[in-house]
Coordinates of C-alpha atoms (C1' of nucleotides) in Angstrom, one line a residue:
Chain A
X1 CA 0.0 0.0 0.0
X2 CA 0.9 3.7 -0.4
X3 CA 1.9 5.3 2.6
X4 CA 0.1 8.2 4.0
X5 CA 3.2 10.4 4.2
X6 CA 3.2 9.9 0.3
X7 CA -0.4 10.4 0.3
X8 CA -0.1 13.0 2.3
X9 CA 2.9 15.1 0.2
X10 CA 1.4 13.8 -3.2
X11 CA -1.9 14.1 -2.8
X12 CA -2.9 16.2 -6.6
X13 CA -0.3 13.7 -8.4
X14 CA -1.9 10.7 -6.6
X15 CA -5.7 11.2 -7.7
X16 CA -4.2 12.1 -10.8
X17 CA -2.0 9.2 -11.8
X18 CA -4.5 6.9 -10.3
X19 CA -6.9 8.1 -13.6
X20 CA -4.9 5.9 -15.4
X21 CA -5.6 2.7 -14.0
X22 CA -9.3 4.4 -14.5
X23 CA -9.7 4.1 -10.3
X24 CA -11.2 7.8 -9.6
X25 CA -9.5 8.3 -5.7
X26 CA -10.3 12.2 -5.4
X27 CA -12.9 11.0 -2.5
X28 CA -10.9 8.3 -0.8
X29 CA -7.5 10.5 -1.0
X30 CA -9.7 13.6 1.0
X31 CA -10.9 11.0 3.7
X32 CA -7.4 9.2 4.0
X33 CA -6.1 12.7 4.5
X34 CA -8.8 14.1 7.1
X35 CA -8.9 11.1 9.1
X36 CA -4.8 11.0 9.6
X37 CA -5.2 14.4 10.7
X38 CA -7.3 13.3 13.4
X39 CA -5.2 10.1 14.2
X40 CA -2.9 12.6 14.7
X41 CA -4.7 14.9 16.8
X42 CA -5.6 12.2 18.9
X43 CA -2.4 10.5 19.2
X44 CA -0.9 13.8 20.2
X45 CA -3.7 14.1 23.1
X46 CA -3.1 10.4 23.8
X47 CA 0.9 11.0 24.3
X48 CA 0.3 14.1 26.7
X49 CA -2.2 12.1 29.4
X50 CA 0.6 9.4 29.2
X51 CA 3.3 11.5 29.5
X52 CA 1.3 13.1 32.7
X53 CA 0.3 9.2 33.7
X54 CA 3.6 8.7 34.1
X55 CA 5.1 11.3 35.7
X56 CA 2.4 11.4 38.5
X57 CA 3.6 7.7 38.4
X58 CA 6.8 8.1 39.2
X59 CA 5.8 10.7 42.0
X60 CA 4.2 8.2 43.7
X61 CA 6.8 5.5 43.4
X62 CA 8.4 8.4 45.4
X63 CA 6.3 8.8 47.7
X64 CA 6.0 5.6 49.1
X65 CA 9.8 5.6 49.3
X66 CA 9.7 8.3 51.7
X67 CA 6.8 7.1 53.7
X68 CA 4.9 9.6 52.8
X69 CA 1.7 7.0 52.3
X70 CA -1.0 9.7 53.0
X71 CA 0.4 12.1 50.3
X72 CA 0.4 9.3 47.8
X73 CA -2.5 8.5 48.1
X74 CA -3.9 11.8 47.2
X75 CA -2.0 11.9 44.4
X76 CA -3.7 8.4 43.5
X77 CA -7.2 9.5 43.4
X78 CA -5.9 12.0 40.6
X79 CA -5.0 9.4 38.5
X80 CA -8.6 8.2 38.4
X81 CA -9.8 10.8 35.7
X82 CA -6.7 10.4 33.7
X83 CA -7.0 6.7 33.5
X84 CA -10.5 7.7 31.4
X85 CA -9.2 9.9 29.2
X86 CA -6.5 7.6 28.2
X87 CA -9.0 4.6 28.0
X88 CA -11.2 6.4 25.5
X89 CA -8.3 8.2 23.6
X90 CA -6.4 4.8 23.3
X91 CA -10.1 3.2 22.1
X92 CA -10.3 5.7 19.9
X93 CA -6.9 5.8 18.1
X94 CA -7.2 2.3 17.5
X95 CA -10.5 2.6 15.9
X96 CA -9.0 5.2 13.8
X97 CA -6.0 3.4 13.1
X98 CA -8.3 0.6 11.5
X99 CA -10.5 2.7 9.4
X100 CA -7.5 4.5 7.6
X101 CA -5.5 1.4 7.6
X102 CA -8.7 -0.3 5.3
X103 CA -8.8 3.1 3.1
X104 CA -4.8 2.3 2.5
X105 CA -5.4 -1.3 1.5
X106 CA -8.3 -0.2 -0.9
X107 CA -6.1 2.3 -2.7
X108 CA -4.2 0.7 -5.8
X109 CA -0.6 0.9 -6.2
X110 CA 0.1 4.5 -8.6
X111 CA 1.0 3.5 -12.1
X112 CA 4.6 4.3 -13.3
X113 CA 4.4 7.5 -15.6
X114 CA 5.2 5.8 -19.1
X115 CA 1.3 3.3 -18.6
X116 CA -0.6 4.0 -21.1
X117 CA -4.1 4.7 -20.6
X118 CA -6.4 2.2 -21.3
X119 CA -9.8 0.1 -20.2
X120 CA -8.4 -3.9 -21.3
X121 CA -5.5 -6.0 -22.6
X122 CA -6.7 -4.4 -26.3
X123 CA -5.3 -0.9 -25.0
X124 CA -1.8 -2.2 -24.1
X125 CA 1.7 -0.8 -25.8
X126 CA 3.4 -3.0 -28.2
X127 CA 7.3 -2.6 -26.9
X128 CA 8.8 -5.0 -30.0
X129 CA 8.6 -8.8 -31.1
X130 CA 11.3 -10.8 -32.0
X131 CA 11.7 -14.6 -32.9
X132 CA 11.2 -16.2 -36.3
X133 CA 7.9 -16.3 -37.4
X134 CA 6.7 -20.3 -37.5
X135 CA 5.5 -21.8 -40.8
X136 CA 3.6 -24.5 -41.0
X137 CA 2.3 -26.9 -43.4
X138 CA -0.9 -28.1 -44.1
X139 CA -3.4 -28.1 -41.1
X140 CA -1.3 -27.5 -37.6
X141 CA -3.1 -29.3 -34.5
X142 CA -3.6 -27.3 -31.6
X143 CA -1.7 -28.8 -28.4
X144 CA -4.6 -30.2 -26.8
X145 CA -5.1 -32.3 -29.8
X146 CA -1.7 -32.7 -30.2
X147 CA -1.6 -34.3 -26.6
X148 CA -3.9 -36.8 -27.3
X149 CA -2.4 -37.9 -30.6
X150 CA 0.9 -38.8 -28.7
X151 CA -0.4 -39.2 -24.9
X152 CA 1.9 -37.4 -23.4
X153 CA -0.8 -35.2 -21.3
X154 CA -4.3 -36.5 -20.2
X155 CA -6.9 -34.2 -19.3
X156 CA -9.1 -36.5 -19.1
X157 CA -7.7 -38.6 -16.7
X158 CA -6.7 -35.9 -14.9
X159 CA -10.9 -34.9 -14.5
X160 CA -11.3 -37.6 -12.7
X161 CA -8.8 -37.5 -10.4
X162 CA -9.2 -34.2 -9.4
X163 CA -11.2 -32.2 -12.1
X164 CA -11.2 -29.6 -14.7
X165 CA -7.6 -27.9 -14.8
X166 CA -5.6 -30.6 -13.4
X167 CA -3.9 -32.5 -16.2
X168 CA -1.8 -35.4 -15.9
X169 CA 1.6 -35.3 -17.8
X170 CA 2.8 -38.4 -19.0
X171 CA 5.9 -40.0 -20.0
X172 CA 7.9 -37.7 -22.3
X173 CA 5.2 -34.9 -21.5
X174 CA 6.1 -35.2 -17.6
X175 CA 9.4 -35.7 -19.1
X176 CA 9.1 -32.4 -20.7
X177 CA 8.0 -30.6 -17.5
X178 CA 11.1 -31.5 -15.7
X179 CA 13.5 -30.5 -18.5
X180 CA 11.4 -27.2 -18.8
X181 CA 11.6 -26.7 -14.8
X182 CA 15.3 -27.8 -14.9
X183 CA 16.5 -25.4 -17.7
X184 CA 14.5 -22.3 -16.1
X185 CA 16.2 -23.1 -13.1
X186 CA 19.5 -23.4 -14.1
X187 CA 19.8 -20.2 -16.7
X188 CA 18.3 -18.2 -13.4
X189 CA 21.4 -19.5 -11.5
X190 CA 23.4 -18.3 -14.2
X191 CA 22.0 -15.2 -14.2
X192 CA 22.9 -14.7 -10.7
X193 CA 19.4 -15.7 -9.3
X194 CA 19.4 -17.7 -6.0
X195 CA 17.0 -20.6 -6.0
X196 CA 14.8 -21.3 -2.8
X197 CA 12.0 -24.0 -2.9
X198 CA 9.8 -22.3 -0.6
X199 CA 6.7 -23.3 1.3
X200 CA 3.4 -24.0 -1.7
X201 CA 1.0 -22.9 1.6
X202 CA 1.1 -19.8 3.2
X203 CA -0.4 -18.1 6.1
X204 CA -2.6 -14.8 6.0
X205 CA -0.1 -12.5 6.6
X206 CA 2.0 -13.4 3.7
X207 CA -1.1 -13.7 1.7
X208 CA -1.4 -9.4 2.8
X209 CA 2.2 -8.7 2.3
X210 CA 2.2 -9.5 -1.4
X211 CA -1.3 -8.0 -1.7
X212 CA -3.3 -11.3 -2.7
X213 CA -5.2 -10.4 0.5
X214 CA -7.8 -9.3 1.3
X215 CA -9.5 -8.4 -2.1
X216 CA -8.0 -11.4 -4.2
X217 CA -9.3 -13.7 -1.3
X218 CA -11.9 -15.5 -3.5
X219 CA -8.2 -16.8 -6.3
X220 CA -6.8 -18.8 -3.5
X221 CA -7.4 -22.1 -2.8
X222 CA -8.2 -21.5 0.7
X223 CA -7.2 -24.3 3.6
X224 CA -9.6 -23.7 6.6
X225 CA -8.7 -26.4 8.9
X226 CA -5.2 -24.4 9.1
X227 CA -6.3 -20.9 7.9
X228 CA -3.5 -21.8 4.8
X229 CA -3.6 -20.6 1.5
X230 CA -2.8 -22.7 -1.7
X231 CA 0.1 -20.3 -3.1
X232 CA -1.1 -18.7 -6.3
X233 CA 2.4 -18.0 -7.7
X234 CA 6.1 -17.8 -5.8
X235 CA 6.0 -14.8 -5.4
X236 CA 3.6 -15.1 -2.3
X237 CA 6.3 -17.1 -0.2
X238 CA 9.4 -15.7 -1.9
X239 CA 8.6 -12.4 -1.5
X240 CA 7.3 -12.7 2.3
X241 CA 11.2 -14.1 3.3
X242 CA 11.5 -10.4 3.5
X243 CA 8.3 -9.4 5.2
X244 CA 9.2 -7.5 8.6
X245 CA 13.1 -7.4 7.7
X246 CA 15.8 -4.5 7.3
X247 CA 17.8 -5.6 5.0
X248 CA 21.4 -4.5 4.5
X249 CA 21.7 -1.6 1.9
X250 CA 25.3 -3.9 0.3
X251 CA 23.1 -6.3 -0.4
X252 CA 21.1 -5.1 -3.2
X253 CA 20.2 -5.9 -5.7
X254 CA 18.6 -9.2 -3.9
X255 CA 17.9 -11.8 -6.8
X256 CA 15.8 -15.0 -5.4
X257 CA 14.4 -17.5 -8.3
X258 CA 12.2 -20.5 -7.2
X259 CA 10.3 -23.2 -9.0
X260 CA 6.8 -23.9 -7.4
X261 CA 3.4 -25.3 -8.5
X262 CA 0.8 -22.9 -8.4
X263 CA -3.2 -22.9 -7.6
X264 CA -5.7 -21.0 -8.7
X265 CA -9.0 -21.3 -8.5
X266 CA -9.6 -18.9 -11.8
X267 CA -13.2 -18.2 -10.0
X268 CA -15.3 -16.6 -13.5
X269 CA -13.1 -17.9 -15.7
X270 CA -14.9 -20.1 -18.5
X271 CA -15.2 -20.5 -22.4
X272 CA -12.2 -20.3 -25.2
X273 CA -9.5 -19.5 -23.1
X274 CA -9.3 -22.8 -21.1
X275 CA -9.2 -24.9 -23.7
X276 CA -6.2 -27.4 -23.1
X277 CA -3.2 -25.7 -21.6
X278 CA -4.3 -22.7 -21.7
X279 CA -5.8 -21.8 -18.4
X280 CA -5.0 -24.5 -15.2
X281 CA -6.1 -24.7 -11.3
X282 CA -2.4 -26.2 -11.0
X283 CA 1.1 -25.4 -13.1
X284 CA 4.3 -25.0 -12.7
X285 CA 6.3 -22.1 -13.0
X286 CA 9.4 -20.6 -12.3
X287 CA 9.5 -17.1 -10.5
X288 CA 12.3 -14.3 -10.3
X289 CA 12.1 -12.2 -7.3
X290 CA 13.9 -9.0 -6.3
X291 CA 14.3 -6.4 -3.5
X292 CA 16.5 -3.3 -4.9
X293 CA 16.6 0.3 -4.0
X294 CA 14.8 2.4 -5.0
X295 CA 16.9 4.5 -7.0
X296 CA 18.0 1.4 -9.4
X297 CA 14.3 -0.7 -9.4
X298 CA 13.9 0.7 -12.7
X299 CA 17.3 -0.6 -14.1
X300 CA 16.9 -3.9 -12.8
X301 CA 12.9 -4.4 -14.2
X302 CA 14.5 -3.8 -17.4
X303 CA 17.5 -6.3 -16.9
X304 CA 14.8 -8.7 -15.4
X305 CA 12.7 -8.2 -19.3
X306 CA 15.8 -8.7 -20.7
X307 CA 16.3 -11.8 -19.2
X308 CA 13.3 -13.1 -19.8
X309 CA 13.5 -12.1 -23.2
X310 CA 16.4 -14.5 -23.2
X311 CA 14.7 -17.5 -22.6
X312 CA 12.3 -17.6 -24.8
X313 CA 14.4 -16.9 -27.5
X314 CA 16.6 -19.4 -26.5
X315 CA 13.1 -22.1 -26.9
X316 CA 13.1 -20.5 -30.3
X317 CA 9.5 -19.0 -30.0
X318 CA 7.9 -16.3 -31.7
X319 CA 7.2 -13.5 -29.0
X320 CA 6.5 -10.2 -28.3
X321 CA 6.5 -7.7 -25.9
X322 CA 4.1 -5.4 -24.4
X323 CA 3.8 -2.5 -21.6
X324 CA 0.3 -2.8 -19.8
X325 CA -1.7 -0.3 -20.3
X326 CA -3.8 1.3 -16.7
X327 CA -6.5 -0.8 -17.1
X328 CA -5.0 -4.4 -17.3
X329 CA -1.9 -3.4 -14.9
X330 CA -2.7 -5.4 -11.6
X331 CA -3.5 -3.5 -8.4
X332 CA -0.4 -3.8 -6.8
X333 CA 2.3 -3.1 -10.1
X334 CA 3.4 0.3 -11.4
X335 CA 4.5 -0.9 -14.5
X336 CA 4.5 -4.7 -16.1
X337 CA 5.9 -6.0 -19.1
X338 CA 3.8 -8.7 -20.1
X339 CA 5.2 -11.7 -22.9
X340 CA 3.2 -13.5 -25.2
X341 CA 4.4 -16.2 -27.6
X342 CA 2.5 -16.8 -31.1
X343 CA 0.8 -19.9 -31.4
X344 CA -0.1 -21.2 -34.8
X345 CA -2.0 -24.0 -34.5
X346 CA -4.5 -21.2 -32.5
X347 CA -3.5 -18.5 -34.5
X348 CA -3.4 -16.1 -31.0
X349 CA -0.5 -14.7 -28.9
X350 CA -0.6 -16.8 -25.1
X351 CA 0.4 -14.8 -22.2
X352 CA 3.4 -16.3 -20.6
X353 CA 5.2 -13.8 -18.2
X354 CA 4.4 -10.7 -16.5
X355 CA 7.3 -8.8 -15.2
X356 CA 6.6 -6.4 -12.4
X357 CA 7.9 -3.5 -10.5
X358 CA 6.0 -3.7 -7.5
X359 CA 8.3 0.0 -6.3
X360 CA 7.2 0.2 -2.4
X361 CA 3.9 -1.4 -2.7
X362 CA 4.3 -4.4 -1.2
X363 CA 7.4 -3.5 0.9
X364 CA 5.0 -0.7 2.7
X365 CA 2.6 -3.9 3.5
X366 CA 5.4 -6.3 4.5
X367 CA 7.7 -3.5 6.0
X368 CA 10.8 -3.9 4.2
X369 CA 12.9 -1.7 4.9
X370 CA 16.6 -0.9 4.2
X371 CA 18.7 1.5 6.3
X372 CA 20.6 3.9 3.8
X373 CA 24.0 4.4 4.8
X374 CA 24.9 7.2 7.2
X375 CA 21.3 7.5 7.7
X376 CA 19.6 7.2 10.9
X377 CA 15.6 6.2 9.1
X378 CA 15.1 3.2 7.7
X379 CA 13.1 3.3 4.3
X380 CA 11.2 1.2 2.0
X381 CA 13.0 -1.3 -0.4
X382 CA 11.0 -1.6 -3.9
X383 CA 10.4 -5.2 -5.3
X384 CA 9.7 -6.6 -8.2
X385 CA 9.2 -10.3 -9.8
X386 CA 8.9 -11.8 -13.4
X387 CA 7.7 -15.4 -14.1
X388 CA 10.6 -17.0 -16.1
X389 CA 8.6 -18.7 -17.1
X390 CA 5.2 -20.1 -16.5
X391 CA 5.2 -23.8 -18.2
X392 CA 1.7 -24.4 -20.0
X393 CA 1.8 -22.3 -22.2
X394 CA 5.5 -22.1 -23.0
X395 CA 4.8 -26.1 -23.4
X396 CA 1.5 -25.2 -25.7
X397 CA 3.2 -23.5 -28.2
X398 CA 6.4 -25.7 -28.3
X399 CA 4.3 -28.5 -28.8
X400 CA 2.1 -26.6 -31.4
X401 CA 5.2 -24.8 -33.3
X402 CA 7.7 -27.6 -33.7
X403 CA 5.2 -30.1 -34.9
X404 CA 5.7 -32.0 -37.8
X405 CA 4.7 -35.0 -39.8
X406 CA 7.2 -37.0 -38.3
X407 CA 6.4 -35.6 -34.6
X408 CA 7.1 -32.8 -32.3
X409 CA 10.8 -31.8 -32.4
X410 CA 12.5 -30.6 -28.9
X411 CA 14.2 -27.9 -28.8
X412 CA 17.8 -28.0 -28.8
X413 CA 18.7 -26.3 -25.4
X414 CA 16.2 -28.6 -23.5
X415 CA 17.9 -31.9 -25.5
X416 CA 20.1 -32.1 -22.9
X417 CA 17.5 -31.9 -20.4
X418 CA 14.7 -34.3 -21.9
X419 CA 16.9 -36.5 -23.1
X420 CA 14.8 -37.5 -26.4
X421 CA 15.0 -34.5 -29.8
X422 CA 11.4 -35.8 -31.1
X423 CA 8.0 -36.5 -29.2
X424 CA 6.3 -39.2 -31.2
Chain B
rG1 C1' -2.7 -37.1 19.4
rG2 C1' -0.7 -37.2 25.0
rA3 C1' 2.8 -34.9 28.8
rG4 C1' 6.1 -31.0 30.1
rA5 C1' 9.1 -26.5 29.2
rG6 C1' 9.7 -22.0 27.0
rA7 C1' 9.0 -17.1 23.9
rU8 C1' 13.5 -10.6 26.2
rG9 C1' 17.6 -6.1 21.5
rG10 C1' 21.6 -8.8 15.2
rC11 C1' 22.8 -13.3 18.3
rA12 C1' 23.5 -15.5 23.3
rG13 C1' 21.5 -14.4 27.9
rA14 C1' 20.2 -11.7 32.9
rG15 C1' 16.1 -9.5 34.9
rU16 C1' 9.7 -11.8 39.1
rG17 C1' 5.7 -4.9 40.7
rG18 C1' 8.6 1.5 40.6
rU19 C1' 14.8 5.9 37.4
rC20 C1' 14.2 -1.2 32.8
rG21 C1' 14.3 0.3 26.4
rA22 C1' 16.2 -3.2 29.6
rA23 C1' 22.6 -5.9 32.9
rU24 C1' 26.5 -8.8 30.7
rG25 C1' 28.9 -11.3 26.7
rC26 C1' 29.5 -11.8 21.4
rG27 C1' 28.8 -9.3 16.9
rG28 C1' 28.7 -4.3 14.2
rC29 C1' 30.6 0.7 13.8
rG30 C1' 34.2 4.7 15.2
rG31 C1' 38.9 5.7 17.7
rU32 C1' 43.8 5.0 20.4
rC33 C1' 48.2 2.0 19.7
rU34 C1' 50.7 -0.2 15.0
rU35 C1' 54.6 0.5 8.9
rG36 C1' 50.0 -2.6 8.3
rA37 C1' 47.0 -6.2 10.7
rA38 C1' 45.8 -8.9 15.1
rA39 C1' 45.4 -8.4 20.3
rA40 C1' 44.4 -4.8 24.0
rC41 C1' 42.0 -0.4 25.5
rC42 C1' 38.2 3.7 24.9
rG43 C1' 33.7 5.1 22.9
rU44 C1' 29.3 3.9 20.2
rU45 C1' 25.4 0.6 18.5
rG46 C1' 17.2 -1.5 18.4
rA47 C1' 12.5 -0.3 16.0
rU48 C1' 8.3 2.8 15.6
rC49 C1' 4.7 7.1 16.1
rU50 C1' 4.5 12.3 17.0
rU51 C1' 7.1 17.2 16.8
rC52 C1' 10.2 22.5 12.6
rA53 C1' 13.0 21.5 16.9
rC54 C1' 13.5 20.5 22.2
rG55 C1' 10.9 16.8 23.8
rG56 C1' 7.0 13.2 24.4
rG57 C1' 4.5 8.3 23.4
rU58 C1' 4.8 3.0 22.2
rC59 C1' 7.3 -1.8 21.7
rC60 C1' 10.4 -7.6 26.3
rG61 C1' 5.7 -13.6 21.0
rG62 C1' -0.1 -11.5 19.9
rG63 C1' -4.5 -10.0 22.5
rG64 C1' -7.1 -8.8 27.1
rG65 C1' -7.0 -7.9 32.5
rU66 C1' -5.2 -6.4 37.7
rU67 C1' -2.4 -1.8 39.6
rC68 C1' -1.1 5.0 40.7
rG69 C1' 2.8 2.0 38.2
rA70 C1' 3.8 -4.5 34.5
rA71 C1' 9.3 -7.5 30.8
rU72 C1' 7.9 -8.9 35.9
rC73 C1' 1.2 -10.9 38.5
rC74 C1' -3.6 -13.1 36.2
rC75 C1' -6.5 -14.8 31.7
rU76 C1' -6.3 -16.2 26.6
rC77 C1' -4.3 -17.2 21.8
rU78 C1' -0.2 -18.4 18.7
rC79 C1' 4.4 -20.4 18.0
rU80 C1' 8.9 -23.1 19.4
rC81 C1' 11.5 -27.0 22.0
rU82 C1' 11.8 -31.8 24.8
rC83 C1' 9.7 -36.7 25.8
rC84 C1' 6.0 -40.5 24.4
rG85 C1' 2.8 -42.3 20.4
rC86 C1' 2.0 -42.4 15.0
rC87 C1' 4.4 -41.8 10.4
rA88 C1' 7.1 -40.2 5.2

RNA sequence: GGAGAGAUGGCAGAGUGGUCGAAUGCGGCGGUCUUGAAAACCGUUGAUCUUCACGGGUCCGGGGGUUCGAAUCCCUCUCUCUCCGCCA
């Protein structure tokens, strides 16, 4: 969340940016404001009875000390009136401190200013594409069709173990997973990424740091026996190993990878778009995540593109980029790139990363903080992640692009990873 | 699942009703000494709210209570550890 002292500095710039992400916050911005001046006030009346609390305190610790019992006790029955004002002050700062704490959490993260404007996905900026565009012959089979012909994954099977959005992967399919997972994995390391394997359940207060709670509530797979969540990406746990910390200013930039299923319950999702691959309740995916400061979070979003960027031309996929527009950025980001490779066989681009700069966002929620050197205040670290990459659909339009008559060929950089150059 | 013990600053660890935000040690930072380093010695070293500042408030796992006053007493929740049981 923003913090009010931001709020409170920027509060023109605030209402204005947040326009772009077509969230009008004139209202909520005046009642944040207003009611922080009153937490204020009150807190400022609260600290004086204490302060006097005390001191009368103290006097009577004295007292007693001397013997001087009758005089203390006086001094006792004054405390009487005090003791109310604090109780109702302290009542009331904490009601206060609620009510403007929800108002924080309802106010989205402010867009970085190169968003575009827009309503929907249709409105976002084409950055640049790159990778050869795939030709194929005679009447391409999309991957669903594709993974029937050579049962390497069963949805159906999957239905009924589970249900909808649960395939099984099957010999070289699961095969293909592993080599996927493995090669992410490993080019992260190179890349100076350090892999965790983190928790897949997490409890409510990492859900809040990263922002999937409260409003994204209804997403999770929700374990109530343990008041767990099902996590809906890495980032949740990854992320939260920094919740409550200071970290050390050397440190940065702080580069954390991790491969993790994820579950989502994709509540309102339905028609096309699930078809096959192409929207799951559980996939795999591997996750960059960073803490940098905030004077170089820009620099390393792009260096985190570019990396990405990387990997899928290494697969050999057709891909392009883009820079969400207001309307499709996600509550919490100021500025996501999003990658989509081309399919062929379903003639549409497939969403398979979405890299974020998250500035203090989340590390307001989570307090992460860093202390800058030679300074006495701590101050908010900026983080960002980038899926690199999420498998289905990566897998969806391998399997759809390299097909041929003869079968589906692999890939040369996973061939040492799969083990097998042709699915047939 | 049963029984017991515990939760204090970056870490270790004192503190059982009043000058305790907290002894001491380690670690960190600065300095003296040294050609340099180590050792030794001296100093310094938590977070947070509020205030232009001085200052004031809060924080000893979370929440509540007793009291003029709580790290210290009471209630409650959570978590951790040990033993037993079960089990990958």
């Amino acid at each position: 969340m923003l913090s009010v002292q931001y709020i409170n500095e920027n509060k023109e710039q605030v209402v204005q940016a947040l326009k772009v992400k077509n969230f009008e916050a004139q209202s909520i911005i005046n009642e944040i404001v207003s009611i922080d001046q009153y937490r204020r006030d009150t807190q400022k009346n609260l600290d004086a009875s204490k302060s006097q609390m005390n001191t009368i305190s103290k006097e009577i610790g004295n007292l007693f000390k001397e013997g001087k019992k009758e005089d203390a006790e006086v001094a006792k029955r004054k405390t009487s009136e005090l003791k109310d004002d604090i109780k109702a002050l302290e009542s009331k700062l904490r009601e206060v401190e609620v009510h403007l704490n929800k108002l924080l959490t309802e106010v989205p993260n402010v867009p970085h200013p190169s968003v575009p404007p827009g309503k929907s996905e249709a409105d976002n900026q084409f950055e640049r594409e790159g990778g050869e565009p795939v030709k194929l012959n005679g009447k391409p089979l999309p991957h669903w069709e594709l993974a029937e012909k050579y049962d390497i994954i069963d949805f159906k099977l999957g239905n009924k173990i589970t249900g909808a959005g649960f395939p099984v992967y099957k010999g070289k399919g699961a095969r293909m997973q592993r080599a996927l997972i493995n090669f992410f994995l490993d080019e992260a390391q190179k890349a100076g990424f350090n892999e965790v394997l983190p928790p897949l359940m997490v409890n409510e207060d990492s859900g809040f740091g990263t922002g999937q709670l409260p409003d994204k509530e209804g997403q999770m797979y929700h374990v109530t026996e343990d008041n767990l969540y099902l996590i809906p990406t890495a980032e949740v746990p990854v992320t939260n190993i920094f919740r409550d910390c200071i970290v050390n200013e050397a440190d940065f930039p702080i580069k954390y990878t991790a491969y993790t299923p994820c579950f989502r319950r994709e509540a309102g999702s339905y028609g096309k778009d699930v078809r096959g691959l192409n929207r799951l309740h559980q996939f795999d995916k591997v996750e960059i995540v960073c803490v940098e400061h905030p004077d170089r979070s820009y620099q390393l979003l792009d260096k985190m593109v570019e990396y990405v960027e990387s990997l899928i031309q290494k697969l050999g996929l057709q891909y392009r980029v883009l820079r969400l527009c207001g309307g499709d950025l996600s509550f919490t980001s100021a500025l996501t790139f999003d990658f989509e490779v081309y399919s062929a066989a379903q003639e549409k681009w497939l969403e398979v990363s979405s890299v974020s700069n998250f500035e203090s966002y989340q590390a307001n929620r989570m307090k992460l903080r860093f202390k800058p050197t030679g300074e006495k205040k701590t101050q908010i670290a900026h983080t960002l992640n980038g899926s690199a990459l999420a498998l289905p659909r990566i897998l969806a339009a391998l399997l759809e692009n390299y097909q041929t008559p003869e079968g589906i060929k692999v890939p040369e950089v996973l061939q040492n990873y799969t083990g097998f150059d042709m699915i047939n």
